[in-house]
Every structure is written in C-alpha cells, then in structure tokens.
XYZ file of C-alpha atoms in Angstrom:
486
model
C -6.806 -37.517 17.807
C -4.189 -39.291 19.872
C -0.631 -39.756 18.980
C -0.079 -43.529 18.487
C 3.649 -43.782 19.244
C 2.939 -44.662 22.651
C 0.499 -47.484 21.922
C 3.011 -50.230 22.227
C 4.056 -49.368 25.779
C 3.301 -52.315 27.615
C 5.466 -52.068 30.772
C 3.602 -49.002 31.987
C 3.117 -48.220 35.458
C -0.379 -47.040 36.104
C -1.915 -45.674 39.340
C -3.885 -48.131 41.317
C -6.765 -47.517 43.725
C -6.165 -48.461 47.348
C -8.152 -51.438 48.658
C -11.308 -50.295 49.953
C -11.405 -50.306 53.747
C -14.690 -51.395 55.613
C -16.868 -48.406 56.261
C -15.286 -46.019 53.527
C -16.824 -44.772 50.421
C -16.178 -47.037 47.336
C -13.805 -45.354 44.870
C -15.255 -44.186 41.408
C -14.171 -42.795 38.144
C -14.704 -39.406 39.573
C -11.812 -39.692 41.887
C -9.374 -40.647 39.004
C -10.425 -38.525 36.057
C -12.768 -36.007 34.599
C -16.074 -37.949 34.040
C -17.443 -35.066 31.692
C -14.501 -35.628 29.428
C -14.850 -39.303 29.215
C -18.463 -39.106 28.446
C -17.602 -37.011 25.502
C -15.150 -39.894 24.162
C -17.666 -42.540 25.013
C -20.340 -40.773 22.786
C -18.163 -41.399 19.627
C -16.703 -44.746 20.723
C -19.244 -46.578 22.934
C -19.760 -47.397 26.724
C -17.626 -50.474 26.536
C -14.487 -48.120 26.757
C -15.642 -46.727 30.138
C -16.186 -50.241 31.256
C -12.768 -51.388 30.128
C -11.220 -48.369 32.108
C -13.053 -49.355 35.253
C -11.576 -52.725 34.876
C -8.115 -51.630 34.200
C -7.925 -49.395 37.269
C -9.523 -51.786 39.700
C -12.945 -50.098 39.844
C -14.886 -52.983 38.833
C -15.301 -56.549 40.347
C -14.402 -58.027 36.838
C -10.942 -59.014 36.176
C -9.171 -56.765 33.666
C -8.518 -58.305 30.422
C -5.296 -58.470 28.815
C -4.559 -55.613 26.594
C -0.919 -56.417 25.789
C -1.706 -58.796 22.873
C -1.590 -57.494 19.277
C -4.832 -55.632 18.340
C -6.658 -56.740 15.576
C -7.457 -53.282 14.021
C -6.349 -49.705 14.541
C -9.687 -48.888 16.160
C -8.997 -51.518 18.989
C -5.386 -50.393 19.231
C -6.585 -46.811 19.851
C -9.170 -48.060 22.441
C -6.496 -50.003 24.304
C -4.210 -46.991 24.310
C -7.086 -44.722 25.706
C -7.716 -47.361 28.390
C -4.150 -47.543 29.677
C -3.607 -43.791 29.551
C -7.054 -42.669 30.694
C -6.071 -41.051 33.902
C -3.752 -38.877 31.950
C -5.974 -38.219 28.854
C -9.060 -37.414 31.032
C -7.369 -35.823 33.974
C -9.123 -32.965 36.036
C -8.024 -29.671 35.013
C -8.930 -26.256 36.334
C -11.573 -24.490 34.526
C -9.750 -21.988 31.958
C -10.959 -18.278 32.194
C -12.218 -16.535 29.088
C -10.099 -17.135 25.956
C -9.326 -14.593 23.431
C -9.693 -16.800 20.260
C -10.035 -13.739 17.860
C -7.046 -14.164 15.250
C -6.411 -10.655 14.140
C -3.844 -9.281 11.877
C -1.306 -8.826 14.797
C -1.167 -12.507 15.630
C -0.154 -13.399 12.015
C 3.392 -14.342 12.875
C 3.060 -15.466 16.317
C 2.024 -18.875 15.368
C 1.164 -20.810 12.158
C -2.200 -19.501 11.040
C -3.291 -21.837 8.163
C -6.424 -22.186 6.024
C -9.194 -24.484 7.466
C -8.062 -28.118 7.544
C -11.067 -29.359 5.517
C -9.874 -27.204 2.661
C -7.281 -29.888 2.260
C -9.764 -32.761 2.501
C -12.714 -33.827 0.340
C -15.625 -33.152 2.875
C -19.142 -33.327 1.462
C -20.692 -29.775 1.338
C -24.035 -30.969 2.906
C -22.172 -32.759 5.787
C -19.828 -29.718 6.352
C -22.786 -27.366 6.525
C -24.722 -29.494 8.947
C -21.576 -29.632 11.123
C -21.198 -25.605 10.978
C -24.718 -25.158 12.307
C -24.031 -27.608 15.236
C -20.848 -25.656 16.110
C -21.618 -22.095 15.718
C -22.733 -20.225 18.915
C -23.997 -16.782 19.769
C -21.113 -14.725 20.449
C -18.889 -16.015 17.432
C -17.368 -13.523 14.915
C -18.344 -14.030 11.357
C -17.301 -12.228 8.000
C -19.616 -11.898 5.154
C -20.671 -9.780 2.073
C -23.967 -7.841 1.690
C -25.936 -9.489 -1.051
C -29.432 -8.088 -0.487
C -30.773 -4.750 0.797
C -34.387 -4.741 2.399
C -36.244 -2.131 4.719
C -36.044 -4.514 7.575
C -32.326 -5.135 7.297
C -29.811 -6.786 4.888
C -28.641 -10.238 4.150
C -24.970 -11.233 4.026
C -23.299 -14.365 2.338
C -20.777 -15.680 4.995
C -17.151 -15.946 4.075
C -15.500 -17.226 7.152
C -15.553 -17.400 11.011
C -13.117 -15.099 12.770
C -13.019 -16.688 16.182
C -13.650 -19.991 17.878
C -11.758 -22.023 15.162
C -11.745 -21.584 11.427
C -14.082 -23.106 8.809
C -14.213 -23.253 5.075
C -17.735 -22.021 4.789
C -17.363 -19.773 1.648
C -18.860 -22.341 -0.909
C -21.639 -23.433 1.732
C -24.108 -20.866 0.449
C -24.771 -19.819 4.051
C -26.740 -16.340 4.508
C -27.426 -14.474 7.503
C -29.820 -11.816 8.439
C -28.764 -8.362 10.064
C -31.973 -6.628 11.166
C -32.214 -2.989 11.116
C -32.678 -2.865 14.893
C -29.077 -4.287 15.188
C -27.398 -1.469 13.185
C -25.635 1.274 15.011
C -26.753 4.721 14.102
C -24.324 7.026 12.115
C -24.948 10.768 12.413
C -24.679 11.416 8.641
C -27.640 9.216 7.909
C -31.287 9.453 9.100
C -31.646 5.608 8.905
C -28.650 3.378 9.947
C -29.376 1.007 7.045
C -28.622 3.720 4.488
C -25.023 3.639 5.544
C -24.648 0.173 3.998
C -24.585 -0.994 0.248
C -24.314 -4.233 -1.538
C -21.038 -5.959 -1.761
C -19.705 -4.357 1.450
C -17.741 -6.731 3.640
C -19.231 -6.747 7.030
C -17.668 -8.311 10.151
C -20.562 -9.137 12.749
C -21.350 -11.209 15.949
C -23.805 -14.159 15.862
C -26.883 -13.219 17.750
C -29.197 -16.136 17.265
C -28.662 -19.473 15.492
C -31.198 -22.172 14.601
C -29.644 -25.489 13.472
C -33.060 -26.942 12.731
C -34.004 -24.717 9.917
C -30.267 -23.384 9.373
C -31.166 -19.684 10.345
C -28.715 -17.345 11.296
C -29.114 -13.768 12.765
C -26.116 -11.229 13.186
C -25.848 -8.059 14.787
C -23.356 -5.031 14.613
C -23.914 -3.949 18.168
C -21.169 -4.345 20.648
C -23.583 -5.303 23.427
C -23.794 -8.693 21.784
C -19.995 -9.280 22.167
C -18.534 -11.654 24.701
C -16.426 -9.928 27.313
C -13.283 -11.710 25.897
C -13.893 -10.084 22.450
C -15.144 -6.771 23.501
C -12.302 -4.859 21.460
C -13.395 -6.532 18.110
C -14.356 -4.054 15.402
C -17.810 -4.642 14.035
C -19.265 -3.110 10.739
C -17.713 -2.636 7.415
C -14.161 -3.823 6.921
C -11.695 -3.860 3.875
C -10.146 -6.702 2.368
C -6.922 -6.067 4.218
C -8.900 -6.587 7.476
C -9.970 -10.021 6.353
C -8.578 -12.803 8.615
C -5.291 -14.204 8.015
C -6.505 -17.872 7.501
C -9.227 -16.580 4.908
C -6.653 -14.694 2.874
C -4.302 -17.655 2.928
C -7.321 -19.852 2.025
C -8.002 -17.570 -0.941
C -4.322 -17.947 -2.248
C -4.559 -21.531 -1.629
C -7.362 -21.932 -4.226
C -4.961 -20.841 -6.991
C -1.769 -22.452 -5.715
C -2.976 -25.949 -4.681
C -0.024 -26.183 -2.265
C -0.008 -29.104 0.165
C -0.536 -28.727 3.903
C 3.023 -29.422 4.882
C 4.438 -27.166 2.155
C 2.257 -24.284 3.272
C 3.106 -24.977 7.000
C 6.873 -24.746 6.279
C 6.333 -21.652 4.475
C 4.479 -19.756 7.231
C 6.738 -17.729 9.429
C 4.777 -18.536 12.511
C 5.615 -22.163 12.263
C 9.339 -21.428 12.936
C 8.663 -18.885 15.785
C 10.393 -20.408 18.701
C 7.877 -18.683 21.080
C 4.800 -20.262 19.319
C 4.509 -23.026 21.827
C 4.450 -20.732 24.888
C 2.078 -18.192 23.130
C -0.468 -20.858 22.112
C -0.073 -22.300 25.839
C -1.142 -18.973 27.163
C -4.010 -18.586 24.595
C -5.198 -21.928 25.335
C -4.607 -21.724 28.953
C -2.353 -24.864 28.857
C 0.492 -24.751 31.517
C 3.774 -26.449 31.292
C 3.869 -27.848 34.983
C 3.429 -30.785 35.325
C 4.651 -31.861 31.723
C 1.811 -32.681 29.480
C 3.083 -36.079 28.347
C 1.624 -39.385 27.918
C 4.923 -41.071 29.168
C 4.560 -41.543 32.866
C 8.314 -41.698 33.327
C 8.255 -37.886 32.663
C 5.806 -37.381 35.283
C 7.729 -39.288 37.943
C 11.229 -38.081 37.370
C 12.085 -34.453 38.605
C 14.385 -33.283 35.771
C 16.985 -30.610 36.632
C 16.524 -27.288 34.915
C 19.832 -27.417 33.207
C 18.432 -30.504 31.241
C 15.837 -28.420 29.479
C 16.353 -27.041 25.985
C 17.195 -23.517 27.058
C 20.218 -23.373 24.762
C 18.208 -24.720 21.835
C 15.583 -21.941 22.483
C 18.102 -19.233 22.456
C 19.410 -20.733 19.129
C 16.116 -20.769 17.497
C 15.385 -17.226 18.739
C 18.748 -16.095 17.270
C 18.034 -17.864 14.020
C 14.583 -16.341 13.747
C 15.824 -12.894 14.439
C 18.390 -13.292 11.887
C 15.738 -14.209 9.373
C 13.836 -10.900 10.321
C 17.200 -9.005 9.998
C 17.767 -10.359 6.488
C 14.219 -9.140 5.538
C 14.935 -5.891 7.063
C 18.069 -5.350 5.101
C 16.195 -6.160 1.777
C 13.560 -3.573 2.629
C 16.348 -1.119 3.614
C 18.127 -1.422 0.329
C 14.889 -0.981 -1.497
C 14.057 2.116 0.259
C 11.118 0.703 2.195
C 12.169 1.972 5.579
C 8.953 1.535 7.456
C 8.937 -2.222 6.602
C 12.563 -2.483 7.462
C 11.984 -0.903 10.709
C 8.924 -3.452 11.492
C 11.268 -6.377 10.726
C 14.069 -5.127 12.892
C 11.734 -4.335 15.689
C 10.342 -7.827 15.396
C 13.986 -9.422 15.402
C 14.657 -7.515 18.548
C 11.481 -8.722 20.251
C 12.786 -12.425 19.565
C 16.403 -11.813 20.496
C 16.989 -8.531 22.297
C 20.772 -9.112 22.434
C 21.081 -9.676 18.644
C 23.952 -7.536 17.522
C 23.282 -7.734 13.833
C 19.660 -6.252 14.408
C 21.106 -3.358 16.733
C 23.710 -2.479 14.081
C 21.115 -2.363 10.943
C 18.491 -0.621 13.184
C 21.280 1.954 14.146
C 22.083 2.340 10.585
C 18.569 2.951 9.826
C 18.337 5.624 12.486
C 21.466 7.288 11.046
C 20.085 7.346 7.508
C 17.141 9.057 8.793
C 19.366 11.560 10.603
C 18.230 10.414 14.093
C 21.859 10.251 15.294
C 21.222 10.048 19.179
C 19.215 6.873 18.597
C 21.639 5.353 16.226
C 24.475 5.893 18.646
C 22.560 4.215 21.433
C 21.934 1.188 19.061
C 25.731 1.204 18.217
C 26.822 1.484 21.735
C 24.731 -1.278 22.724
C 26.064 -3.503 19.910
C 29.664 -2.657 20.725
C 28.945 -3.557 24.364
C 27.781 -6.982 23.352
C 30.542 -7.310 20.898
C 33.382 -4.898 21.016
C 35.047 -6.239 17.893
C 32.223 -5.981 15.546
C 33.659 -4.238 12.567
C 30.433 -2.635 11.193
C 29.355 -1.427 14.568
C 32.885 0.193 15.090
C 32.785 1.680 11.638
C 29.106 3.033 11.710
C 29.503 4.430 15.214
C 32.744 6.386 14.128
C 30.841 7.837 11.051
C 27.854 8.661 13.282
C 29.995 10.471 16.003
C 31.702 12.353 13.196
C 28.448 13.346 11.832
C 27.203 14.397 15.167
C 30.297 16.479 15.800
C 29.752 18.344 12.616
C 26.120 18.910 13.543
C 27.235 20.131 17.062
C 29.977 22.570 15.405
C 27.097 24.091 13.177
C 25.095 24.855 16.405
C 28.035 26.444 18.135
C 28.618 23.725 20.496
C 32.505 23.423 20.033
C 33.073 21.625 23.486
C 30.493 18.913 22.748
C 31.834 18.562 19.174
C 35.274 17.941 20.521
C 33.947 15.400 22.929
C 32.217 13.501 19.915
C 35.366 13.588 17.784
C 37.525 12.184 20.864
C 35.053 9.345 21.228
C 35.599 8.418 17.645
C 39.373 8.377 18.267
C 39.074 6.033 21.270
C 37.193 3.436 18.893
C 39.561 4.196 16.081
C 42.746 5.975 16.979
C 43.864 5.953 13.214
C 40.690 7.714 12.020
C 42.274 10.720 10.250
C 39.058 12.520 9.662
C 38.434 12.685 13.377
C 42.180 13.857 14.024
C 41.495 16.568 11.489
C 38.383 17.531 13.099
C 40.062 17.846 16.546
C 42.623 19.978 15.205
C 40.110 22.206 13.574
C 38.263 22.700 16.821
C 41.265 23.602 18.852
C 42.325 26.036 16.060
C 38.878 27.685 16.113
C 39.091 27.904 20.137
C 42.646 29.554 19.869
C 41.433 32.163 17.390
C 38.281 32.900 19.507
C 40.516 33.266 22.647
C 42.744 35.773 20.739
C 39.748 37.816 19.512
C 37.603 37.637 22.824
C 40.137 37.391 25.558
C 37.545 38.396 28.344
C 34.901 35.918 26.858
C 33.292 33.757 29.653
C 33.984 30.828 27.294
C 37.877 31.558 27.172
C 40.066 29.795 29.638
C 42.125 32.037 32.016
C 45.528 32.735 30.969
C 46.989 32.639 34.506
C 46.110 30.488 37.562
C 44.826 31.945 40.854
C 48.162 31.819 42.447
C 50.074 33.550 39.499
C 47.428 36.023 39.040
C 47.632 37.106 42.845
C 51.490 37.436 42.779
C 51.359 39.501 39.418
C 48.789 41.755 41.101
C 50.928 42.197 44.092
C 53.970 43.150 41.961
C 52.019 45.704 40.009
C 50.732 47.215 43.260
C 54.453 47.567 44.572
C 55.519 49.188 41.484
C 52.721 51.654 41.396
C 53.604 52.682 45.233
C 57.345 53.060 44.310
C 56.633 55.242 41.508
C 54.115 57.597 43.550
C 56.938 57.932 46.226
C 59.598 58.667 43.737
C 57.460 61.385 42.289
C 56.731 63.001 45.582
C 60.389 63.085 46.502
C 61.127 64.646 43.219
C 58.702 67.546 43.717
C 59.958 68.248 47.097
C-alpha cells in the first residue's frame, strides 16, 4: 500500500539515464531498480506498468506519455505515482540477515502489538483460509489446542501464528497433526505421547505444509526451528504465554473497539523508541532517509534540524506515564509491579528525576537504604532543589544513622547525620542525633580513657614536655632524699 499524498507531485526531478555511447552496453531496468521487486508488483497490476516505467526513465524508444493530467480513477493515479517513483519504491537494498519475528511477552510495550488486521474487516473465511495455506511456511511458529489423541500422535486446532505476521485463524477450523516421532521424550513417561492430554495448549513449529490438500504437520523438536528462532519454547504453554496479539484479539471479540481506538490505547504506540526498534527488527536503516520526496534525498540537512528535542520530550512524557503507574502500584502495595514500571521509566529516560525519587522511596520502604540513597543522590545531582528528593534523602540518612548506631558504628552514624544537616541545616532531628552521638563519645572516653577508639588528650609535643617535667621532678626528689640520708 502506497501513501497517496505525493501523487500530485508534478515538478518532480527524476534521475535520467545518460545517452548511450557507441560500443557501450545499453542501460536496463536492472541498473535503476530491483527487478524482482518490480516483478512482484506487476504480477498484481500488469506488465503495462513496467513498460511505462521504461518509457518514463528513457529506457524505451517510445516517447513517454504525459502523466501530469488528472487521472480518471484511483487505480490509474496509483500507477502514475508508482511510475514516477519507481527508482525509490523498487530501489536495490542489501539482503537483510535473519530476522527475529517472534513476538514474545517481552516485546509487548516496545511497539503497538494489535490483533490481526483482518479481524477488523469482513474477510470471507474460505478466501482467508486459502490465503493462510499460501503464506504459511515450514519453520513458522503456531499455537493450538489438542482436540484428539491417537497412538500415532495428536491433532491440534490452530489458534494463531506466533511469528512471520499475525493471522486471525481461530475460526477457520484448521487442524494440524503432530506425529509421535516429533515429540521429545520425558523421563517420567515411557511413551512421549502420554505426557500430553486433550485441551492442552501447544506451541509448535511447522514441519510440512501442503496447500493443495490443506494439510499441516507440526513438530515439538527444536531441530526444526530456524536459527533465528532457536530460543522459542516448544511444547505445553499456559494461557498467560499466549501471544500478545492473540490475547488482545480475544478481548476485542467482546469489546468491539475500533482499530484507531485500540491503537491509541496500546502503550507501545506512544513509545518514542518504537520506530527505531521496528527499524532494527525489520532491518530498515535511517540513512539515506526513506522518503518518496526527492528533495529530502538531495538536501543534506544539518543534525540540529532533526527532532532530537522532540524525542527527548516524548521520552520524558512516556517515562512520566510509567512513573504514574508505578506510584499507583506503590500505594496499592504492589511493590513488584511498581518496581517494573519505574525500571521501564528509567529505561526510556535515565535522567528522569521523578522516577529516581519514587524508586528511591520504594527502596527505602523495603529497608534497602544504601540503594535508596544512591537514587536520591542522583536525583539531587540532576535537580538540587527537588523538595521530595531533599526530604526523602534526609529521612533516609537519619534512618541509616540510627541503623549504624545500633551496630556500634558511631563515627559513620555521625557522618550520616552531618550529611543530613548539609542538605537541611534546620533539621532538628539531625541536630539532636549529633548531640546524642557526641555525648555518647564523651562518656565512652571517660569510662575507657585508654581505649583505642578514644582520642588522645594531649598532642605529641605536649606529651613530650610533660614527660620531661616528670622525669626532672623524679631526679630532684631522689637527689634530695640521698642528701638527707647523708
């Protein structure tokens, strides 16, 4: 499907083939575009499109027809658009590597995972079933429910595809056979098939497909998995392990929401990183810009003209939404879910102060005081005037000081209290704690004057002078006593 906003571009500069010099090879479509991609298009729209492209780019002796006149129908306007933009639409691209198309649970919020598009359309079941058998390939992942057990294997009724695109196949009544020879052995059972039962939900890999008689054979052995899907789990799964698009498809059967409404409701649609993520998955680069406007290809735009500030704003907005959900979970006592939301917020925006403060509060509530102080310190580094960060940091430092006092670490406790006073010099609780530690140290010094932890009462020079005076007094006393005896 091509976007039609650029159809009306008439003053479009297209690349022209150089005039052929005598003795050189005549230029062809292969020098301009990917012929295989063009052949796929002409299969649906006819060979006349290829002929018009050759005329448009000077690859034919015929004079190109004028395509700027108003088209009589949408089909003709579409063909005219394709002819003008053929070198961009069918440009040669490097062959992508193996793609990981498996949409597992971890990818739920990276982009908008929606039910199959045909679920929003009135597609005849027979036509959809024929299309499914044309598209399904060995190595695809399918999910189904066991409906019949036999000695030679079991039959499953397919629920959905889990890679290579999504299909609404639950109502197509498609069954697949999983032979006993394709079942992995389990130590607790003599026969592998005894491990499975009717109504078990199975995730399997397609081993063989026959579109003519609509037969499908699946396997639970990892040896049939493609290399890109080698980490996919095969065998019995739970309802929570069902693909995201299938679970949302089931919910749609009762809600009857429109596509636009569901798209706006899915978090992944608002994820500011979804374009770059999908570009990586689909092996679509961003250089040169993939646009049908040739002006964007010719003009080298400076880096500061790109929407970096907009991306940061979107990341911050997305992170704040995650923080809001985390706060709600925190208040409801769901600490695990709260931590997941906060971690997700900091993934999108690592310098989000609100996320750091809330995560620090969650750490402090779980008595992980050191981690809490790290988050509060990072938040104060980013925003020294943040009221909650200052307040929570002082409270955590006081709690840490009390913890150190109970462990007998008076000096470390004093340091913790003094840090709290640096943040808030008027904090009376910290002042009282400092006085308490000092009084405790003075009492300890009086009771244990020679304790290694006590500070010396005299400096080195003072102690040396005092020692000399004592020695002089002792010598004088001994001389006086000797004279008296004589």
